Tab-separated table of C-alpha atoms and ligand atoms in Angstrom:
chain	number	residue	atom	x	y	z
K	1	MET	CA	-21.579	19.085	-16.445
K	2	ASN	CA	-18.231	19.633	-14.802
K	3	LEU	CA	-16.077	16.612	-15.574
K	4	ASN	CA	-13.066	18.091	-13.894
K	5	GLN	CA	-13.841	16.762	-10.434
K	6	PRO	CA	-11.995	14.781	-7.814
K	7	ILE	CA	-12.997	11.113	-7.881
K	8	PHE	CA	-13.881	9.885	-4.388
K	9	LEU	CA	-13.763	6.131	-3.870
K	10	GLN	CA	-15.596	3.627	-1.696
K	11	PRO	CA	-13.127	1.198	-0.105
K	12	VAL	CA	-13.474	-2.589	-0.069
K	13	PHE	CA	-12.750	-4.399	3.209
K	14	GLN	CA	-11.058	-7.790	3.458
K	15	GLU	CA	-11.303	-10.064	6.472
K	16	ARG	CA	-8.066	-11.766	7.505
K	17	ILE	CA	-7.178	-14.126	10.357
K	18	TRP	CA	-4.578	-11.596	11.497
K	19	GLY	CA	-6.959	-8.597	11.226
K	20	GLY	CA	-8.528	-6.536	14.001
K	21	THR	CA	-10.687	-3.470	14.695
K	22	LYS	CA	-8.240	-0.604	14.267
K	23	LEU	CA	-9.562	0.389	10.834
K	24	ASN	CA	-12.736	1.315	12.684
K	25	GLU	CA	-10.989	2.849	15.687
K	26	LEU	CA	-8.572	4.987	13.674
K	27	PHE	CA	-10.679	5.802	10.598
K	28	GLN	CA	-14.303	5.241	11.709
K	29	TYR	CA	-14.891	2.814	8.850
K	30	GLU	CA	-17.804	0.436	9.173
K	31	ILE	CA	-15.850	-2.803	9.103
K	32	PRO	CA	-17.420	-6.200	8.435
K	33	SER	CA	-15.997	-8.003	11.498
K	34	ASN	CA	-13.501	-7.896	14.376
K	35	THR	CA	-10.928	-9.523	12.121
K	36	THR	CA	-10.822	-6.928	9.373
K	37	GLY	CA	-7.302	-6.904	8.003
K	38	GLU	CA	-7.358	-4.781	4.886
K	39	CYS	CA	-9.066	-1.750	3.437
K	40	TRP	CA	-8.528	-1.765	-0.325
K	41	ALA	CA	-8.892	1.977	-0.655
K	42	VAL	CA	-7.961	2.652	-4.271
K	43	SER	CA	-8.130	-0.586	-6.198
K	44	ALA	CA	-9.007	-1.844	-9.646
K	45	HIS	CA	-7.807	-5.359	-8.865
K	46	PRO	CA	-10.465	-8.009	-9.640
K	47	ASN	CA	-10.176	-9.370	-6.069
K	48	GLY	CA	-11.671	-6.129	-4.704
K	49	GLN	CA	-12.517	-3.032	-6.732
K	50	SER	CA	-13.195	0.490	-5.475
K	51	VAL	CA	-16.417	2.117	-6.648
K	52	VAL	CA	-16.724	5.834	-7.459
K	53	ASN	CA	-18.779	7.729	-4.869
K	54	ASN	CA	-19.500	11.058	-6.542
K	55	GLY	CA	-19.880	13.042	-9.737
K	56	PRO	CA	-20.665	11.895	-13.265
K	57	TYR	CA	-19.028	8.474	-12.764
K	58	ALA	CA	-20.746	7.605	-9.482
K	59	GLY	CA	-21.331	3.850	-9.171
K	60	MET	CA	-18.615	2.882	-11.665
K	61	LYS	CA	-15.889	0.452	-10.710
K	62	LEU	CA	-12.432	1.955	-10.926
K	63	GLY	CA	-11.319	-0.654	-13.475
K	64	ASP	CA	-14.253	0.228	-15.750
K	65	LEU	CA	-13.575	3.942	-15.363
K	66	TRP	CA	-9.937	3.312	-16.328
K	67	SER	CA	-10.996	1.524	-19.537
K	68	ALA	CA	-13.869	3.846	-20.494
K	69	HIS	CA	-12.164	7.177	-19.726
K	70	PRO	CA	-8.432	6.904	-20.393
K	71	GLU	CA	-8.322	10.705	-20.774
K	72	LEU	CA	-8.704	11.005	-16.983
K	73	PHE	CA	-5.465	9.120	-16.413
K	74	ALA	CA	-3.258	9.580	-19.508
K	75	SER	CA	-1.420	6.374	-18.632
K	76	LYS	CA	0.450	3.915	-20.832
K	77	SER	CA	-0.631	1.015	-18.611
K	78	ALA	CA	-3.417	-1.263	-19.872
K	79	VAL	CA	-4.701	-1.819	-16.316
K	80	PHE	CA	-4.797	0.474	-13.305
K	81	PRO	CA	-1.257	-0.237	-12.126
K	82	LEU	CA	-1.431	0.656	-8.430
K	83	LEU	CA	-3.266	-0.498	-5.340
K	84	THR	CA	-3.530	1.573	-2.159
K	85	LYS	CA	-4.447	-0.284	1.026
K	86	LEU	CA	-4.645	0.232	4.743
K	87	LEU	CA	-3.660	-2.846	6.756
K	88	ASP	CA	-4.375	-3.591	10.416
K	89	ALA	CA	-1.967	-6.268	11.657
K	90	SER	CA	-3.574	-7.317	14.901
K	91	ASP	CA	-1.406	-10.446	14.762
K	92	ASP	CA	1.868	-11.253	12.978
K	93	LEU	CA	1.429	-11.714	9.227
K	94	SER	CA	3.096	-14.693	7.617
K	95	VAL	CA	6.609	-14.086	6.328
K	96	GLN	CA	6.451	-13.678	2.567
K	97	VAL	CA	8.120	-12.534	-0.615
K	98	HIS	CA	6.721	-11.336	-3.953
K	99	PRO	CA	7.988	-11.927	-7.510
K	100	ASP	CA	8.932	-9.211	-9.989
K	101	ASP	CA	7.001	-8.556	-13.211
K	102	ALA	CA	9.118	-10.947	-15.306
K	103	TYR	CA	8.749	-13.899	-12.920
K	104	ALA	CA	5.039	-13.297	-12.235
K	105	GLY	CA	4.364	-12.919	-15.956
K	106	VAL	CA	5.756	-16.409	-16.608
K	107	HIS	CA	4.654	-18.255	-13.447
K	108	GLU	CA	1.418	-16.477	-12.454
K	109	ASN	CA	-0.606	-16.199	-15.627
K	110	GLY	CA	0.552	-12.746	-16.614
K	111	GLU	CA	-0.048	-11.157	-13.188
K	112	LEU	CA	2.095	-8.149	-12.340
K	113	GLY	CA	4.914	-8.579	-9.882
K	114	LYS	CA	4.606	-6.857	-6.572
K	115	THR	CA	6.810	-4.083	-5.372
K	116	GLU	CA	5.246	-2.349	-2.394
K	117	CYS	CA	5.954	0.218	0.282
K	118	TRP	CA	4.635	0.985	3.732
K	119	TYR	CA	3.939	4.167	5.612
K	120	ILE	CA	3.491	3.301	9.304
K	121	VAL	CA	0.250	5.008	10.363
K	122	ASP	CA	0.147	3.558	13.874
K	123	ALA	CA	2.360	1.244	15.923
K	124	GLU	CA	1.963	-0.119	19.415
K	125	PRO	CA	5.002	0.206	21.711
K	126	GLY	CA	7.518	-2.529	20.904
K	127	ALA	CA	6.013	-3.278	17.478
K	128	SER	CA	8.335	-4.529	14.748
K	129	ILE	CA	8.404	-5.774	11.175
K	130	ILE	CA	10.452	-8.373	9.297
K	131	TYR	CA	12.457	-6.713	6.534
K	132	GLY	CA	15.103	-8.664	4.622
K	133	HIS	CA	17.255	-11.591	5.695
K	134	GLU	CA	20.766	-12.386	6.850
K	135	ALA	CA	21.763	-15.096	4.340
K	136	HIS	CA	24.810	-14.391	2.172
K	137	SER	CA	24.186	-17.054	-0.454
K	138	LYS	CA	21.354	-19.111	-1.864
K	139	GLU	CA	22.833	-22.215	-0.205
K	140	GLN	CA	22.747	-20.495	3.170
K	141	LEU	CA	19.185	-19.253	2.582
K	142	VAL	CA	17.988	-22.765	1.743
K	143	GLN	CA	19.856	-24.266	4.706
K	144	LEU	CA	18.461	-21.800	7.258
K	145	ILE	CA	14.930	-22.357	5.896
K	146	GLN	CA	15.309	-26.160	5.956
K	147	GLU	CA	16.660	-26.089	9.500
K	148	GLY	CA	13.938	-23.668	10.602
K	149	LYS	CA	16.484	-21.194	11.997
K	150	TRP	CA	14.130	-18.271	11.530
K	151	ASN	CA	15.719	-16.049	14.181
K	152	ASP	CA	19.074	-16.373	12.416
K	153	LEU	CA	17.563	-15.814	8.981
K	154	LEU	CA	15.030	-13.006	9.361
K	155	THR	CA	15.871	-9.363	10.015
K	156	SER	CA	13.519	-7.766	12.542
K	157	ILE	CA	13.247	-3.970	12.784
K	158	PRO	CA	11.398	-1.904	15.416
K	159	VAL	CA	8.915	0.597	13.936
K	160	LYS	CA	7.022	3.699	15.007
K	161	SER	CA	4.345	5.812	13.358
K	162	GLY	CA	5.751	8.023	10.611
K	163	ASP	CA	8.351	5.465	9.441
K	164	PHE	CA	8.472	4.507	5.771
K	165	PHE	CA	9.741	1.273	4.192
K	166	TYR	CA	10.294	0.559	0.512
K	167	VAL	CA	9.776	-3.166	-0.136
K	168	PRO	CA	10.930	-4.080	-3.657
K	169	SER	CA	9.925	-7.467	-5.098
K	170	GLY	CA	12.341	-10.122	-3.834
K	171	THR	CA	12.415	-8.692	-0.292
K	172	ILE	CA	11.421	-11.156	2.437
K	173	HIS	CA	9.032	-9.240	4.699
K	174	ALA	CA	6.173	-9.337	7.173
K	175	LEU	CA	4.156	-6.882	9.176
K	176	GLY	CA	4.320	-7.550	12.899
K	177	ARG	CA	1.523	-7.454	15.429
K	178	GLY	CA	0.303	-3.981	16.451
K	179	VAL	CA	1.154	-2.152	13.214
K	180	VAL	CA	-1.229	-0.235	10.932
K	181	VAL	CA	0.188	0.764	7.557
K	182	LEU	CA	-0.828	2.519	4.398
K	183	GLU	CA	0.554	0.377	1.603
K	184	THR	CA	1.149	1.556	-1.944
K	185	GLN	CA	1.845	-1.366	-4.256
K	186	GLN	CA	1.672	-2.651	-7.767
K	187	SER	CA	-1.810	-3.970	-8.509
K	188	SER	CA	-1.021	-7.613	-7.807
K	189	ASP	CA	-2.130	-10.283	-5.370
K	190	THR	CA	0.742	-12.744	-5.792
K	191	THR	CA	2.395	-13.810	-2.542
K	192	TYR	CA	4.840	-16.620	-1.786
K	193	ARG	CA	4.621	-17.638	1.864
K	194	VAL	CA	7.954	-18.521	3.481
K	195	TYR	CA	7.039	-19.062	7.127
K	196	ASP	CA	3.823	-18.872	9.137
K	197	TYR	CA	5.168	-19.313	12.687
K	198	ASP	CA	3.881	-22.919	12.516
K	199	ARG	CA	0.389	-21.634	13.311
K	200	ARG	CA	-2.561	-23.962	12.863
K	201	ASP	CA	-6.081	-22.948	11.908
K	202	LYS	CA	-9.172	-24.038	13.829
K	203	ASP	CA	-9.121	-27.367	11.980
K	204	GLY	CA	-5.502	-27.974	12.968
K	205	ASN	CA	-4.064	-27.314	9.518
K	206	LEU	CA	-0.921	-25.397	8.648
K	207	ARG	CA	-1.207	-22.792	5.897
K	208	GLU	CA	0.400	-23.656	2.605
K	209	LEU	CA	3.975	-22.480	2.038
K	210	HIS	CA	5.502	-21.726	-1.383
K	211	LEU	CA	9.163	-22.331	-0.623
K	212	GLU	CA	10.407	-23.238	-4.073
K	213	LYS	CA	9.070	-20.097	-5.721
K	214	ALA	CA	10.016	-17.996	-2.684
K	215	ILE	CA	13.650	-19.161	-2.900
K	216	ASP	CA	13.585	-18.513	-6.683
K	217	VAL	CA	12.615	-14.866	-6.299
K	218	THR	CA	14.371	-13.814	-3.066
K	219	THR	CA	17.112	-11.223	-3.522
K	220	ILE	CA	20.422	-12.442	-2.045
K	221	PRO	CA	22.054	-10.920	-0.164
K	222	GLN	CA	19.537	-8.426	1.112
K	223	ALA	CA	19.705	-6.465	4.308
K	224	TYR	CA	17.727	-3.518	5.539
K	225	VAL	CA	18.977	-0.106	4.454
K	226	ALA	CA	17.537	2.870	6.328
K	227	GLY	CA	16.144	5.594	4.083
K	228	SER	CA	16.503	9.346	4.439
K	229	TYR	CA	14.001	11.651	2.806
K	230	ASN	CA	13.895	15.235	1.605
K	231	THR	CA	11.101	17.593	2.572
K	232	ARG	CA	10.317	20.742	0.605
K	233	GLN	CA	8.325	23.545	2.150
K	234	ALA	CA	5.765	25.797	0.535
K	235	GLU	CA	3.066	28.067	1.957
K	236	GLY	CA	0.842	25.844	4.101
K	237	LEU	CA	2.410	22.631	2.781
K	238	ALA	CA	5.414	20.390	3.438
K	239	VAL	CA	6.039	17.604	0.915
K	240	THR	CA	8.267	14.648	1.809
K	241	THR	CA	9.241	12.347	-1.060
K	242	PHE	CA	9.691	8.764	0.111
K	243	VAL	CA	10.244	7.001	-3.188
K	244	SER	CA	10.138	7.836	-6.893
K	245	ASN	CA	10.923	5.115	-9.417
K	246	ASP	CA	9.495	3.142	-12.346
K	247	PHE	CA	6.723	1.640	-10.190
K	248	PHE	CA	5.434	4.636	-8.281
K	249	THR	CA	6.112	7.931	-6.602
K	250	VAL	CA	4.968	8.172	-2.981
K	251	GLU	CA	4.936	11.391	-0.968
K	252	LYS	CA	3.598	12.622	2.349
K	253	TRP	CA	1.860	15.976	2.290
K	254	ASP	CA	1.532	17.858	5.569
K	255	VAL	CA	-1.038	20.622	5.142
K	256	ASP	CA	-1.204	23.277	7.864
K	257	GLY	CA	-3.291	26.309	6.881
K	258	THR	CA	-3.988	26.958	3.221
K	259	ALA	CA	-1.928	25.469	0.402
K	260	GLN	CA	-2.324	26.536	-3.239
K	261	LEU	CA	-1.514	23.727	-5.647
K	262	ARG	CA	-0.624	24.320	-9.282
K	263	GLY	CA	-0.113	21.244	-11.355
K	264	GLY	CA	1.632	21.327	-14.679
K	265	GLU	CA	2.778	17.733	-14.555
K	266	GLN	CA	0.349	15.650	-16.561
K	267	LYS	CA	-0.216	12.871	-14.052
K	268	TYR	CA	-3.203	11.726	-12.095
K	269	LYS	CA	-2.731	11.503	-8.340
K	270	ILE	CA	-4.016	9.135	-5.656
K	271	LEU	CA	-4.581	10.817	-2.279
K	272	SER	CA	-5.390	9.320	1.134
K	273	VAL	CA	-6.117	11.413	4.222
K	274	ILE	CA	-4.328	9.537	7.014
K	275	ASP	CA	-4.622	12.123	9.777
K	276	GLY	CA	-6.515	15.342	10.536
K	277	SER	CA	-9.120	16.772	8.215
K	278	GLY	CA	-9.647	19.617	5.794
K	279	VAL	CA	-11.260	20.887	2.643
K	280	LEU	CA	-10.352	20.679	-1.048
K	281	ARG	CA	-11.458	23.646	-3.182
K	282	ALA	CA	-11.460	23.861	-6.948
K	283	ASP	CA	-13.594	25.515	-9.640
K	284	GLY	CA	-15.828	27.146	-7.017
K	285	GLN	CA	-16.626	23.769	-5.449
K	286	SER	CA	-15.501	22.545	-2.069
K	287	TYR	CA	-15.141	18.977	-0.880
K	288	GLU	CA	-14.818	17.844	2.732
K	289	LEU	CA	-11.779	15.687	3.464
K	290	PRO	CA	-12.316	13.792	6.708
K	291	LYS	CA	-9.654	11.358	7.917
K	292	GLY	CA	-9.847	8.107	5.971
K	293	THR	CA	-10.939	9.706	2.667
K	294	HIS	CA	-9.380	8.320	-0.522
K	295	PHE	CA	-9.640	10.038	-3.879
K	296	ILE	CA	-8.055	10.499	-7.286
K	297	LEU	CA	-7.295	13.814	-8.931
K	298	PRO	CA	-7.475	13.181	-12.680
K	299	VAL	CA	-5.083	14.620	-15.249
K	300	GLY	CA	-5.903	18.283	-15.814
K	301	PHE	CA	-7.096	18.796	-12.253
K	302	ASP	CA	-4.149	20.990	-11.552
K	303	SER	CA	-5.248	24.175	-9.828
K	304	TYR	CA	-6.740	23.736	-6.392
K	305	GLU	CA	-6.508	24.594	-2.729
K	306	LEU	CA	-6.147	22.398	0.348
K	307	GLU	CA	-7.074	23.884	3.679
K	308	GLY	CA	-6.970	22.523	7.200
K	309	LYS	CA	-4.564	20.548	9.305
K	310	LEU	CA	-4.155	17.180	7.677
K	311	GLN	CA	-1.691	14.581	6.469
K	312	LEU	CA	-2.034	12.828	3.133
K	313	ILE	CA	-0.156	10.073	1.385
K	314	VAL	CA	-0.030	11.017	-2.285
K	315	SER	CA	1.053	8.640	-5.026
K	316	ASN	CA	1.138	8.286	-8.774
K	317	GLU	CA	2.637	5.876	-11.250
Y	1	LIG	ZN1	3.805	-8.040	0.835
């Protein structure tokens, strides 16, 4: 039996009040409803785990695979540390902030903190996000929140497909209506809600806010800083590195033609096909890669070929 295979994963869908139908329209996923907000594509988080689709581990949950076969990942982390999602913001998401590992460890039962990043897959004309805030001190932050001066406090940035945003813990942020993103984040589900546009649910209730914790963890001052990214070219492949730090490395791979990949670095990789389609070939096997496919290349899977015209977001810890 050939154990050296790519690990294809079955996503888990999450319904959200701000969700829509674009995960079906853009990726042909069978979504559970017209308010599908999230596709947890590569996840070992207990709130929604990916299941292996193929090969000797078919049917296993990613978290179980991680525990039972550490040799596939060669990681120092006790739990699968990352979570890759697609999000369809059909309406504005609530404005929020996440804690770092130290704060979450103390206040959230040992959860990880949440540093995340977004690749904008699709954006309607005029779409924007909230990224950062304009307060210069904690006193000013508290005052602007208490007075509800959200337009003075929150930094709004227009977005288009192909943009990338690094969102470290402590950054006040929100996706705006009409944006679809691929999110790479720490495997955490801890969110402190700052502002929900005073929206009421069908029973007339406001959603809970977590202002005290949010003010505790917000980085001050924090303003948006535009990133610039390097792209390196090889035969059939252009690789753009968006971020590489202690939490994760995230790259965009543009394949056009045939690209020969040689590994060497002993790291597993998480890959998501976000546009186009192609084929992965290795060890005499070939695997179709339609748009919307998510898979892991385990450690040791380091000599392969990608062919076609496709775009992938590739990450590792
Ligand atoms: Zn977030």
